[in-house]
Each structure stands twice: as structure tokens, then as C-alpha cells.
Amino acid sequence: MLYLRYRGISFICNNYIKIQWDVEMVLHFFSKVKKYAENTIRFSICYICPIIHTKTMKNS
């Protein structure tokens, strides 16, 4: 299970394939691209992971 938090949005990804690279570092890297990153990151995560559950966390 892959769990990461981005801008108050938590992504829970159940994937058969283990992701080697650190997603948090990738998000931090692309976060500098701002708006472009927001759409790209969401699309990338959905593309990589067949199943995604998104929840909004009130407490960070």
C-alpha cells in the first residue's frame, strides 16, 4: 500500500507492483512547477496505480 499526503489530500494506492522511488520526493520536486504539477501529478498517480482512493484530511 502506498500512502502519501499532498496539499491536504491523502492518496491511498493499493498496487500489485511496489513503487521503488520515493513519491514524496517526486511531489516535492514537481511542486515547484505549481499548477502544471497539480494536474500532472494527479494524472501520473492515477496512471501508475490501477486503484486509487482519495480522502480529504481535516487534520494535517
N, CA, C and O of each residue as an XYZ file, in Angstrom:
240
protein
N       0.838     -1.201      0.000
C       0.000      0.000      0.000
C       0.873      1.252      0.000
O       1.839      1.358      0.755
N       0.515      2.174     -0.848
C       1.260      3.429     -0.922
C       0.420      4.545     -0.331
O      -0.728      4.749     -0.728
N       0.993      5.260      0.614
C       0.251      6.345      1.267
C       1.069      7.620      1.248
O       2.211      7.634      1.708
N       0.494      8.696      0.717
C       1.210      9.968      0.712
C       0.224     11.111      0.839
O      -0.941     10.985      0.461
N       0.694     12.226      1.371
C      -0.177     13.381      1.560
C       0.317     14.546      0.718
O       1.498     14.891      0.768
N      -0.574     15.154     -0.053
C      -0.196     16.261     -0.922
C      -1.257     17.349     -0.864
O      -2.396     17.138     -1.280
N      -0.884     18.502     -0.352
C      -1.793     19.638     -0.242
C      -3.085     19.266      0.483
O      -4.171     19.648      0.047
N      -2.975     18.530      1.579
C      -4.150     18.194      2.369
C      -4.942     17.041      1.774
O      -5.967     16.644      2.327
N      -4.479     16.498      0.653
C      -5.171     15.374      0.033
C      -4.337     14.115      0.224
O      -3.163     14.079     -0.147
N      -4.942     13.085      0.801
C      -4.200     11.853      1.020
C      -4.540     10.843     -0.069
O      -5.711     10.605     -0.364
N      -3.522     10.261     -0.652
C      -3.720      9.267     -1.686
C      -3.407      7.882     -1.132
O      -2.297      7.631     -0.663
N      -4.391      6.984     -1.188
C      -4.137      5.609     -0.766
C      -4.156      4.736     -2.012
O      -5.183      4.613     -2.680
N      -3.035      4.141     -2.313
C      -2.930      3.379     -3.543
C      -2.606      1.926     -3.248
O      -1.551      1.624     -2.690
N      -3.507      1.022     -3.617
C      -3.239     -0.405     -3.493
C      -2.738     -0.899     -4.841
O      -3.496     -0.975     -5.808
N      -1.466     -1.232     -4.894
C      -0.874     -1.593     -6.172
C      -0.163     -2.926     -6.055
O       0.493     -3.199     -5.049
N      -0.288     -3.754     -7.076
C       0.370     -5.058     -7.074
C       1.874     -4.894     -7.229
O       2.658     -5.716     -6.756
N       2.259     -3.816     -7.902
C       3.679     -3.569     -8.126
C       4.190     -2.563     -7.100
O       3.585     -1.509     -6.902
N       5.286     -2.883     -6.460
C       5.861     -1.972     -5.478
C       6.584     -0.842     -6.194
O       7.378     -1.069     -7.107
N       6.294      0.379     -5.761
C       6.954      1.532     -6.363
C       8.299      1.763     -5.678
O       8.362      1.952     -4.463
N       9.359      1.747     -6.458
C      10.710      1.837     -5.922
C      11.044      3.246     -5.445
O      11.567      3.429     -4.346
N      10.741      4.237     -6.273
C      11.171      5.594     -5.959
C      10.282      6.231     -4.913
O       9.140      5.815     -4.719
N      10.801      7.230     -4.249
C      10.072      7.925     -3.200
C       9.117      8.944     -3.804
O       9.547      9.902     -4.447
N       7.832      8.738     -3.598
C       6.827      9.603     -4.194
C       6.884     11.002     -3.599
O       6.685     11.995     -4.300
N       7.158     11.072     -2.304
C       7.201     12.373     -1.648
C       8.254     13.273     -2.275
O       8.032     14.473     -2.439
N       9.404     12.696     -2.628
C      10.454     13.485     -3.255
C      10.003     13.949     -4.631
O      10.278     15.078     -5.036
N       9.308     13.072     -5.348
C       8.819     13.424     -6.678
C       7.813     14.563     -6.589
O       7.865     15.514     -7.369
N       6.895     14.456     -5.629
C       5.896     15.507     -5.448
C       6.567     16.817     -5.059
O       6.179     17.885     -5.532
N       7.573     16.729     -4.197
C       8.286     17.929     -3.764
C       9.013     18.565     -4.947
O       9.088     19.789     -5.057
N       9.541     17.725     -5.822
C      10.260     18.219     -6.991
C       9.307     18.917     -7.957
O       9.585     20.019     -8.431
N       8.182     18.268     -8.241
C       7.231     18.824     -9.191
C       6.406     19.961     -8.600
O       5.804     20.749     -9.330
N       6.386     20.039     -7.269
C       5.584     21.079     -6.619
C       6.078     22.469     -7.015
O       5.338     23.449     -6.940
N       7.338     22.536     -7.435
C       7.898     23.822     -7.857
C       7.308     24.258     -9.197
O       7.372     25.431     -9.566
N       6.740     23.304     -9.911
C       6.127     23.611    -11.200
C       4.706     24.137    -11.009
O       4.058     24.609    -11.944
N       4.245     24.036     -9.744
C       2.936     24.578     -9.349
C       1.770     23.966    -10.128
O       1.636     22.744    -10.186
N       0.933     24.806    -10.722
C      -0.325     24.363    -11.333
C      -0.113     23.229    -12.330
O      -0.917     22.298    -12.386
N       0.947     23.295    -13.106
C       1.223     22.231    -14.071
C       1.411     20.908    -13.351
O       0.985     19.854    -13.824
N       2.060     20.987    -12.194
C       2.332     19.784    -11.417
C       1.047     19.189    -10.849
O       0.889     17.969    -10.814
N       0.139     20.038    -10.410
C      -1.093     19.560     -9.791
C      -1.830     18.584    -10.702
O      -2.197     17.489    -10.277
N      -2.043     18.978    -11.942
C      -2.734     18.105    -12.884
C      -1.871     16.916    -13.277
O      -2.366     15.795    -13.393
N      -0.584     17.160    -13.482
C       0.327     16.113    -13.918
C       0.481     15.041    -12.854
O       0.452     13.848    -13.154
N       0.646     15.476    -11.598
C       0.831     14.528    -10.505
C      -0.406     13.659    -10.338
O      -0.297     12.442    -10.192
N      -1.569     14.271    -10.359
C      -2.805     13.517    -10.201
C      -2.952     12.501    -11.326
O      -3.308     11.348    -11.083
N      -2.678     12.926    -12.556
C      -2.799     12.045    -13.709
C      -1.776     10.927    -13.642
O      -2.073      9.774    -13.953
N      -0.556     11.288    -13.227
C       0.523     10.311    -13.143
C       0.199      9.235    -12.123
O       0.385      8.047    -12.386
N      -0.290      9.653    -10.950
C      -0.620      8.699     -9.899
C      -1.748      7.783    -10.359
O      -1.690      6.572    -10.149
N      -2.765      8.353    -10.982
C      -3.894      7.565    -11.465
C      -3.436      6.615    -12.563
O      -3.950      5.503    -12.684
N      -2.475      7.051    -13.357
C      -1.982      6.234    -14.460
C      -1.139      5.082    -13.939
O      -1.234      3.960    -14.437
N      -0.308      5.362    -12.931
C       0.567      4.341    -12.364
C      -0.238      3.330    -11.561
O       0.008      2.128    -11.654
N      -1.188      3.801    -10.780
C      -1.933      2.929     -9.887
C      -3.313      2.625    -10.448
O      -4.083      3.543    -10.728
N      -3.631      1.354    -10.614
C      -4.925      0.939    -11.152
C      -6.079      1.301    -10.222
O      -7.182      1.600    -10.679
N      -5.819      1.274     -8.917
C      -6.865      1.587     -7.947
C      -6.407      2.736     -7.058
O      -5.324      2.683     -6.476
N      -7.237      3.776     -6.954
C      -6.877      4.917     -6.092
C      -8.079      5.359     -5.266
O      -9.199      5.463     -5.766
N      -7.817      5.612     -3.999
C      -8.858      6.152     -3.137
C      -8.373      7.494     -2.602
O      -7.287      7.574     -2.027
N      -9.152      8.530     -2.782
C      -8.740      9.848     -2.303
C      -9.625     10.282     -1.140
O     -10.847     10.149     -1.193
N      -9.006     10.792     -0.111
C      -9.748     11.297      1.037
C      -9.182     12.650      1.435
O      -7.978     12.883      1.325
N     -10.045     13.538      1.896
C      -9.569     14.836      2.363
C      -9.366     14.778      3.868
O     -10.265     14.375      4.607
N      -8.204     15.174      4.313
C      -7.898     15.129      5.737
C      -8.080     16.505      6.353
O      -7.466     17.473      5.904
N      -8.916     16.602      7.373
C      -9.119     17.879      8.058
C      -7.931     18.177      8.961
O      -7.533     19.332      9.113
N      -7.369     17.137      9.556
C      -6.188     17.309     10.405
C      -4.942     16.919      9.625
O      -4.861     15.809      9.099
N      -3.977     17.818      9.546
C      -2.760     17.511      8.814
C      -1.640     17.158      9.775
O      -0.525     16.867      9.343
